[in-house]
Amino acid sequence: MYEFQLIQSTGFRNHGPEGARDGVEIRLRLPNYRGMRLSLLDGIDVTLDGEFFSHEVTSLIVGGRMYDLAAMRDATTVRWAMGEHASVFVPKPGGLLPGIHHVKVAARVRSPYFPPHLQPLPVHAERLATIVLP
Amino acid sequence: MEDRFKYGVSLYSFTEDFGSVMSIEEGFDHIADTGATGIEILGETHVTGYPTPDKAWLDRWFGLLDRTGLEPTNMCSWVDTKLRLGQSLSVDEGAAELVRDLTLAHQLGFKFLRPKFGVISADLVPDPIWAPAVERVLDLAHKLDIVICPEIHSPTPINHPVVHGYIDFIERTGTKNFALLIDTGIFQDRPLKSWVHEVPEGDSDHAKLINGMKVNPEELVGIAPYIAFIQAKFHHIDDNLHDENIPWEKVIPVLKRIGYTGYLSSEYEGVREPWVAIDQVRRQHVLLRRLEAACDAVPA
């Protein structure tokens, strides 16, 4: 089961080896009411404590693999299924200090059945979330 | 009685609950307790392991159908014509998407499949591959005894080239396996009070969504032979059992008059919070049953 909000509490953590963190992971629930193939997700914009990271530099970790924007656009046979967690990888050398951080995301979902001018349509969420370990 | 509506619920109604505060078992129980006989699902949402669920999930599915006595009605699917940026699906690929979902729908016991085709314009004109793609799978649909039914959904009214195109297709092919699904949101005639949809401000489609298209329910008469399924879309029924947006008192008598005896499948799409839809659906079932009983009480 997911936590109700898009940005999950659990799974918000630093990424990479301890002492040599290369970024931050933000776990999300599926930003859609149906499972979707990754090529329908045109990346995810992230803002951490006011610092903006474009969907062109973030990646998605799903099913144990990491997809940058180009790989996402090519992933026409990989599904992010309903009920499955995925994490956004934000490249930020050193990561974040333990404590409470302001996290904002915009998941750029392409829904082919929406009018062309509404694609992609960003799914927005923001909240305070907690990093436990350095 | 044979000339009565059948009552169902779409699990889509519980979108804000499903997966965080509601499992599929609980969804079945909420639906069964309304007295409904049918369950509608979204394949890509409610089938774990879509499009090829494992044996354990299938056992669970059939166990739930047995336990609740519900029958599978309609499975919603998508033909993602814009799966790739800048390159639409070919007819072959579109047909393959339909085969994938017809196969799963049949495996799960569904009789209707609603594909949502990608569109090419603001008024939701479907990608032209829809017709040749559907035509290629009509034999399979016939073999599996499934009716493929695209939905007539706001902002597309009944009298629209898209609908005419679907009807022309039915007439040209003579098929019994392609028909129309009506989403009752097209009859919405009063503004939504509380729904914040993820559409940019000031967009004209947004205005249609918020204020309603006000299609006259009498227009159902002209397309009566082509209607296979009805998604009873609604947004809010107040504490006095009054629907704030959909004029059911005008819709139900027309459906009775045209002799519709298919499903009314609840599709709650109101305020996006958990724990709201369960009772809203119950209210709708009381309201619809009352209106039907009132029609039935009047001698023809």
Coordinates of C-alpha atoms in Angstrom, one line a residue:
Chain A
M1 CA 0.0 0.0 0.0
Y2 CA 1.1 3.5 -0.7
E3 CA 1.1 6.5 1.7
F4 CA -1.7 8.7 0.3
Q5 CA 0.5 11.6 -0.8
L6 CA 2.5 11.5 -4.0
I7 CA 5.8 12.1 -2.2
Q8 CA 6.3 9.2 0.2
S9 CA 7.8 9.7 3.7
T10 CA 9.6 6.4 3.6
G11 CA 12.3 6.2 1.0
F12 CA 13.5 9.9 1.2
R13 CA 17.2 9.3 1.7
N14 CA 20.7 10.1 0.5
H15 CA 22.0 8.1 -2.4
G16 CA 25.4 6.5 -2.9
P17 CA 28.0 5.2 -0.5
E18 CA 28.1 6.7 3.0
G19 CA 30.8 9.4 3.1
A20 CA 30.6 9.8 -0.7
R21 CA 26.9 10.6 -1.3
D22 CA 26.2 11.5 -4.9
G23 CA 22.6 12.6 -4.6
V24 CA 19.2 12.2 -3.0
E25 CA 16.4 9.7 -3.6
I26 CA 12.7 10.7 -3.3
R27 CA 10.2 7.9 -3.3
L28 CA 6.9 8.5 -5.1
R29 CA 3.6 6.7 -5.6
L30 CA 2.5 6.4 -9.2
P31 CA 1.6 9.9 -10.4
N32 CA -1.4 8.6 -12.3
Y33 CA -4.6 6.7 -11.7
R34 CA -3.4 3.9 -14.0
G35 CA -0.2 2.1 -14.5
M36 CA 1.8 3.4 -17.4
R37 CA 4.7 2.7 -19.6
L38 CA 7.8 4.8 -18.7
S39 CA 7.9 6.5 -22.1
L40 CA 4.6 8.3 -21.1
L41 CA 6.5 9.9 -18.2
D42 CA 8.6 12.8 -19.6
G43 CA 10.8 13.2 -16.6
I44 CA 10.3 14.8 -13.1
D45 CA 11.3 18.3 -12.0
V46 CA 12.4 18.5 -8.4
T47 CA 13.0 21.4 -6.0
L48 CA 14.9 20.7 -2.8
D49 CA 14.9 23.5 -0.2
G50 CA 14.5 26.0 -3.1
E51 CA 17.2 24.5 -5.3
F52 CA 15.7 23.5 -8.7
F53 CA 16.7 20.3 -10.6
S54 CA 15.2 20.0 -14.1
H55 CA 13.7 16.8 -15.4
E56 CA 16.6 16.8 -17.8
V57 CA 19.0 16.1 -15.0
T58 CA 17.0 13.9 -12.6
S59 CA 16.5 10.1 -13.2
L60 CA 13.9 7.5 -12.2
I61 CA 14.8 4.4 -10.3
V62 CA 12.1 1.7 -10.9
G63 CA 12.3 -2.1 -10.8
G64 CA 15.9 -1.8 -9.6
R65 CA 17.1 0.1 -12.7
M66 CA 17.9 3.8 -13.2
Y67 CA 16.5 5.7 -16.2
D68 CA 17.6 9.1 -17.3
L69 CA 15.3 11.2 -19.5
A70 CA 16.5 9.7 -22.7
A71 CA 16.2 6.1 -21.4
M72 CA 12.7 7.0 -20.0
R73 CA 11.6 8.2 -23.5
D74 CA 12.9 4.9 -25.0
A75 CA 11.3 2.7 -22.4
T76 CA 8.1 1.8 -24.3
T77 CA 7.9 -1.7 -22.8
V78 CA 8.7 -1.0 -19.1
R79 CA 5.8 -0.3 -16.9
W80 CA 5.5 1.7 -13.7
A81 CA 2.6 -0.4 -12.3
M82 CA -0.1 0.7 -9.9
G83 CA 1.1 -0.2 -6.4
E84 CA 4.8 -0.1 -7.3
H85 CA 7.1 2.5 -5.8
A86 CA 9.7 4.4 -7.8
S87 CA 12.3 6.9 -6.7
V88 CA 13.5 10.1 -8.3
F89 CA 17.3 10.4 -8.2
V90 CA 18.5 14.0 -7.8
P91 CA 22.2 14.5 -8.6
K92 CA 23.5 16.5 -5.6
P93 CA 27.0 15.7 -4.5
G94 CA 27.2 15.2 -0.7
G95 CA 23.4 14.7 -0.5
L96 CA 21.3 16.4 2.2
L97 CA 21.9 16.7 6.0
P98 CA 19.7 14.7 8.3
G99 CA 16.6 16.7 9.2
I100 CA 13.5 18.2 7.7
H101 CA 13.6 19.4 4.1
H102 CA 11.1 21.1 1.7
V103 CA 10.5 18.8 -1.3
K104 CA 8.6 19.8 -4.4
V105 CA 8.1 17.6 -7.5
A106 CA 6.4 17.9 -10.9
A107 CA 6.0 14.6 -12.7
R108 CA 5.4 15.3 -16.4
V109 CA 2.8 12.8 -17.4
R110 CA 1.8 12.4 -21.1
S111 CA -1.7 11.1 -21.5
P112 CA -2.4 10.4 -25.2
Y113 CA -6.1 10.8 -24.7
F114 CA -5.8 14.4 -23.5
P115 CA -5.8 17.2 -26.0
P116 CA -2.4 17.8 -27.5
H117 CA -1.9 21.1 -25.8
L118 CA -2.2 19.4 -22.4
Q119 CA 0.8 17.1 -22.9
P120 CA 2.8 16.7 -20.8
L121 CA 0.7 17.6 -17.9
P122 CA 2.7 18.1 -14.7
V123 CA 1.4 16.4 -11.6
H124 CA 2.6 18.6 -8.7
A125 CA 3.2 17.8 -5.1
E126 CA 5.2 19.5 -2.3
R127 CA 5.7 18.7 1.4
L128 CA 8.1 18.6 4.3
A129 CA 9.9 15.3 4.4
T130 CA 12.7 13.9 6.7
I131 CA 16.1 12.6 5.9
V132 CA 17.2 10.3 8.8
L133 CA 20.8 9.3 8.0
P134 CA 23.7 11.4 6.6
Chain B
M1 CA -37.6 -8.1 -14.2
E2 CA -36.1 -8.2 -17.7
D3 CA -36.8 -4.6 -18.6
R4 CA -34.9 -3.1 -15.6
F5 CA -31.5 -1.5 -15.6
K6 CA -28.6 -3.5 -14.2
Y7 CA -26.7 -1.7 -11.5
G8 CA -22.9 -1.7 -11.3
V9 CA -20.0 0.2 -9.9
S10 CA -16.6 1.0 -11.4
L11 CA -13.6 0.6 -9.1
Y12 CA -12.4 3.8 -10.7
S13 CA -14.9 5.5 -8.3
F14 CA -12.5 4.7 -5.5
T15 CA -9.4 6.2 -7.2
E16 CA -8.5 8.3 -4.2
D17 CA -8.7 5.3 -1.9
F18 CA -7.4 2.5 -4.0
G19 CA -3.8 1.5 -3.2
S20 CA -3.4 3.6 -0.1
V21 CA -6.5 3.0 2.1
M22 CA -8.3 0.4 0.0
S23 CA -7.4 -3.0 -1.4
I24 CA -9.2 -4.8 -4.2
E25 CA -10.9 -7.1 -1.6
E26 CA -12.4 -4.0 0.1
G27 CA -13.4 -2.5 -3.2
F28 CA -15.4 -5.7 -4.0
D29 CA -17.1 -5.5 -0.6
H30 CA -18.1 -1.9 -0.9
I31 CA -19.5 -2.5 -4.4
A32 CA -21.4 -5.7 -3.4
D33 CA -22.9 -4.0 -0.4
T34 CA -24.7 -1.4 -2.7
G35 CA -26.7 -4.3 -4.1
A36 CA -25.0 -3.9 -7.4
T37 CA -24.5 -7.0 -9.5
G38 CA -21.6 -5.8 -11.7
I39 CA -18.0 -4.6 -11.2
E40 CA -16.1 -2.4 -13.7
I41 CA -12.4 -2.0 -13.6
L42 CA -9.4 -0.3 -15.3
G43 CA -7.1 -3.1 -16.5
E44 CA -3.9 -1.0 -16.0
T45 CA -5.0 0.0 -12.5
H46 CA -6.7 -2.9 -10.8
V47 CA -5.0 -5.9 -12.3
T48 CA -1.8 -6.6 -10.5
G49 CA 0.8 -7.8 -13.0
Y50 CA -1.1 -6.2 -15.9
P51 CA -1.3 -7.4 -18.7
T52 CA -0.4 -10.9 -17.6
P53 CA -1.4 -11.4 -14.0
D54 CA 0.0 -14.5 -12.3
K55 CA -2.0 -17.5 -11.1
A56 CA -2.2 -16.3 -7.5
W57 CA -3.8 -13.0 -8.6
L58 CA -6.2 -14.8 -10.9
D59 CA -7.2 -17.2 -8.1
R60 CA -7.8 -14.1 -5.9
W61 CA -9.9 -12.4 -8.7
F62 CA -12.2 -15.4 -9.2
G63 CA -12.4 -16.0 -5.5
L64 CA -13.7 -12.5 -5.0
L65 CA -16.2 -12.9 -7.8
D66 CA -17.5 -16.1 -6.2
R67 CA -17.6 -14.6 -2.7
T68 CA -19.5 -11.4 -3.7
G69 CA -21.6 -12.8 -6.6
L70 CA -20.5 -9.8 -8.7
E71 CA -20.1 -10.2 -12.5
P72 CA -17.3 -8.5 -14.5
T73 CA -18.9 -5.9 -16.7
N74 CA -16.6 -3.5 -18.5
M75 CA -12.8 -3.4 -18.5
C76 CA -11.3 0.0 -19.4
S77 CA -8.2 0.1 -21.5
W78 CA -6.0 2.5 -23.4
V79 CA -4.5 2.6 -26.9
D80 CA -1.6 4.9 -26.2
T81 CA -1.1 6.3 -29.7
K82 CA 1.5 8.7 -28.5
L83 CA 3.6 6.1 -26.6
R84 CA 6.6 7.6 -28.3
L85 CA 7.4 11.3 -28.6
G86 CA 6.9 12.5 -32.1
Q87 CA 5.9 9.1 -33.6
S88 CA 2.3 7.8 -33.4
L89 CA 1.5 4.1 -33.2
S90 CA 1.0 2.2 -36.5
V91 CA -2.3 0.4 -37.2
D92 CA -0.5 -2.9 -36.4
E93 CA 0.7 -1.5 -33.0
G94 CA -2.8 -0.1 -32.2
A95 CA -4.4 -3.5 -33.1
A96 CA -1.8 -5.2 -30.8
E97 CA -2.9 -3.0 -27.9
L98 CA -6.5 -4.0 -28.5
V99 CA -5.6 -7.7 -28.7
R100 CA -3.6 -7.5 -25.4
D101 CA -6.7 -6.0 -23.6
L102 CA -9.3 -8.2 -25.3
T103 CA -7.3 -11.2 -24.2
L104 CA -7.0 -10.1 -20.6
A105 CA -10.7 -8.9 -20.5
H106 CA -11.8 -12.3 -21.7
Q107 CA -9.5 -14.1 -19.3
L108 CA -11.1 -12.2 -16.4
G109 CA -14.7 -12.7 -17.6
F110 CA -15.5 -9.2 -19.0
K111 CA -18.2 -8.7 -21.7
F112 CA -17.2 -5.1 -22.6
L113 CA -13.9 -3.4 -23.3
R114 CA -13.6 0.4 -23.4
P115 CA -10.4 1.5 -25.2
K116 CA -9.4 5.1 -24.9
F117 CA -7.6 6.1 -28.1
G118 CA -5.1 8.8 -28.2
V119 CA -6.5 12.0 -29.7
I120 CA -5.3 14.5 -32.2
S121 CA -7.3 17.7 -31.3
A122 CA -8.8 19.7 -28.5
D123 CA -12.3 18.3 -29.1
L124 CA -10.9 14.8 -28.7
V125 CA -10.9 13.5 -32.2
P126 CA -9.4 10.0 -32.0
D127 CA -6.2 9.2 -33.9
P128 CA -7.4 7.9 -37.3
I129 CA -5.7 4.5 -36.7
W130 CA -8.7 3.7 -34.5
A131 CA -10.9 2.4 -37.3
P132 CA -8.5 0.0 -39.1
A133 CA -7.1 -1.1 -35.7
V134 CA -10.5 -2.0 -34.4
E135 CA -11.5 -3.6 -37.7
R136 CA -8.6 -6.0 -37.4
V137 CA -9.7 -7.2 -34.0
L138 CA -13.5 -7.5 -34.6
D139 CA -13.2 -11.3 -35.4
L140 CA -11.3 -11.8 -32.1
A141 CA -13.9 -9.7 -30.2
H142 CA -16.6 -11.8 -31.8
K143 CA -14.8 -15.1 -30.8
L144 CA -14.4 -13.8 -27.2
D145 CA -17.9 -12.4 -27.1
I146 CA -16.8 -8.9 -26.1
V147 CA -18.2 -5.6 -27.2
I148 CA -15.6 -2.9 -27.8
C149 CA -17.1 0.4 -26.8
P150 CA -15.4 3.7 -27.0
E151 CA -16.8 6.3 -24.6
I152 CA -18.7 9.4 -25.4
H153 CA -17.2 11.7 -22.8
S154 CA -17.1 15.4 -22.2
P155 CA -16.1 17.6 -24.1
T156 CA -17.5 15.5 -26.9
P157 CA -21.3 15.8 -27.2
I158 CA -23.6 13.2 -28.8
N159 CA -24.0 15.1 -32.0
H160 CA -20.4 15.3 -33.1
P161 CA -18.3 14.0 -36.0
V162 CA -16.5 11.6 -33.7
V163 CA -19.8 9.9 -32.7
H164 CA -21.0 10.0 -36.3
G165 CA -17.7 8.2 -37.3
Y166 CA -18.3 5.5 -34.7
I167 CA -21.8 4.9 -35.9
D168 CA -20.7 4.9 -39.6
F169 CA -18.2 2.2 -38.7
I170 CA -20.9 0.1 -37.0
E171 CA -23.2 0.5 -40.1
R172 CA -20.4 -0.2 -42.6
T173 CA -19.0 -3.3 -40.9
G174 CA -22.4 -4.6 -39.6
T175 CA -20.5 -5.7 -36.4
K176 CA -22.2 -6.6 -33.2
N177 CA -18.9 -6.2 -31.4
F178 CA -18.5 -2.4 -31.5
A179 CA -20.9 0.0 -29.9
L180 CA -21.1 3.2 -27.8
L181 CA -20.4 3.7 -24.1
I182 CA -22.1 6.9 -22.8
D183 CA -20.5 8.8 -19.9
T184 CA -23.3 10.7 -18.2
G185 CA -20.9 13.6 -17.5
I186 CA -22.0 15.0 -20.9
F187 CA -25.4 15.8 -19.3
Q188 CA -23.9 17.9 -16.5
D189 CA -25.8 21.1 -16.4
R190 CA -24.6 22.9 -13.3
P191 CA -21.0 23.9 -12.3
L192 CA -18.9 21.7 -10.1
K193 CA -18.5 23.4 -6.8
S194 CA -15.5 21.7 -5.4
W195 CA -13.5 19.8 -8.0
V196 CA -10.0 21.0 -8.7
H197 CA -9.0 19.3 -11.9
E198 CA -5.4 19.3 -13.1
V199 CA -6.1 21.5 -16.1
P200 CA -4.6 25.0 -16.5
E201 CA -6.8 27.9 -15.5
G202 CA -8.7 29.7 -18.2
D203 CA -8.7 26.8 -20.6
S204 CA -11.9 26.4 -22.5
D205 CA -12.1 22.6 -22.0
H206 CA -11.6 23.4 -18.4
A207 CA -14.6 25.6 -18.4
K208 CA -16.6 22.8 -20.1
L209 CA -15.5 20.4 -17.4
I210 CA -16.3 22.7 -14.6
N211 CA -19.6 24.1 -15.9
G212 CA -20.9 21.1 -17.8
M213 CA -21.8 20.5 -21.4
K214 CA -25.6 20.4 -20.9
V215 CA -26.2 17.8 -23.6
N216 CA -30.0 17.3 -23.8
P217 CA -30.7 13.7 -22.6
E218 CA -33.4 13.4 -25.4
E219 CA -30.5 13.1 -27.8
L220 CA -30.0 9.5 -26.5
V221 CA -33.1 8.6 -28.6
G222 CA -31.3 9.1 -31.9
I223 CA -28.4 6.8 -30.9
A224 CA -30.4 4.2 -28.9
P225 CA -29.5 1.2 -31.0
Y226 CA -25.8 1.8 -30.6
I227 CA -25.6 2.2 -26.8
A228 CA -24.0 -0.8 -25.1
F229 CA -22.9 0.5 -21.7
I230 CA -23.4 3.5 -19.5
Q231 CA -20.9 4.9 -17.0
A232 CA -23.0 6.8 -14.5
K233 CA -20.6 9.6 -14.0
F234 CA -21.4 11.9 -11.1
H235 CA -19.5 14.3 -8.8
H236 CA -21.6 15.1 -5.7
I237 CA -24.9 14.0 -4.2
D238 CA -25.8 16.2 -1.2
D239 CA -27.3 15.2 2.2
N240 CA -30.8 15.5 0.8
L241 CA -30.0 13.0 -2.0
H242 CA -29.9 15.7 -4.6
D243 CA -27.3 15.4 -7.4
E244 CA -25.7 18.9 -7.7
N245 CA -24.5 18.4 -11.3
I246 CA -26.2 15.6 -13.3
P247 CA -30.0 15.9 -14.1
W248 CA -30.9 12.3 -13.4
E249 CA -34.6 13.1 -13.4
K250 CA -34.2 13.9 -17.1
V251 CA -31.8 11.2 -18.0
I252 CA -33.5 8.1 -16.4
P253 CA -36.9 8.6 -18.1
V254 CA -35.2 8.8 -21.5
L255 CA -33.2 5.6 -20.8
K256 CA -36.5 3.9 -19.8
R257 CA -38.3 5.1 -22.9
I258 CA -35.6 3.8 -25.3
G259 CA -35.7 0.4 -23.5
Y260 CA -32.2 0.5 -22.2
T261 CA -31.7 -2.6 -20.0
G262 CA -27.9 -2.6 -19.7
Y263 CA -25.7 -1.5 -16.9
L264 CA -25.6 1.8 -15.1
S265 CA -22.1 1.6 -13.7
S266 CA -21.3 4.2 -11.1
E267 CA -18.3 6.4 -11.8
Y268 CA -17.7 8.9 -9.0
E269 CA -15.4 11.7 -10.1
G270 CA -15.9 14.3 -7.4
V271 CA -13.7 15.8 -4.8
R272 CA -10.3 14.1 -4.7
E273 CA -10.0 12.9 -1.2
P274 CA -10.0 9.4 0.3
W275 CA -13.1 8.2 2.2
V276 CA -15.6 10.3 0.2
A277 CA -16.5 8.0 -2.7
I278 CA -17.8 5.0 -0.8
D279 CA -20.9 6.7 0.6
Q280 CA -21.3 8.9 -2.5
V281 CA -21.8 5.7 -4.6
R282 CA -24.3 4.4 -2.1
R283 CA -26.3 7.6 -2.4
Q284 CA -26.2 7.4 -6.1
H285 CA -27.6 3.9 -6.1
V286 CA -30.5 5.0 -3.9
L287 CA -31.2 8.0 -6.2
L288 CA -31.1 6.0 -9.4
R289 CA -33.2 3.1 -8.1
R290 CA -35.8 5.6 -6.8
L291 CA -36.0 7.3 -10.2
E292 CA -36.3 4.0 -12.0
A293 CA -39.0 2.8 -9.7
A294 CA -40.9 6.0 -10.3
C295 CA -40.8 5.5 -14.0
D296 CA -41.8 1.8 -13.7
A297 CA -44.8 2.9 -11.5
V298 CA -46.3 5.0 -14.4
P299 CA -48.4 2.8 -16.7
A300 CA -47.0 2.9 -20.2

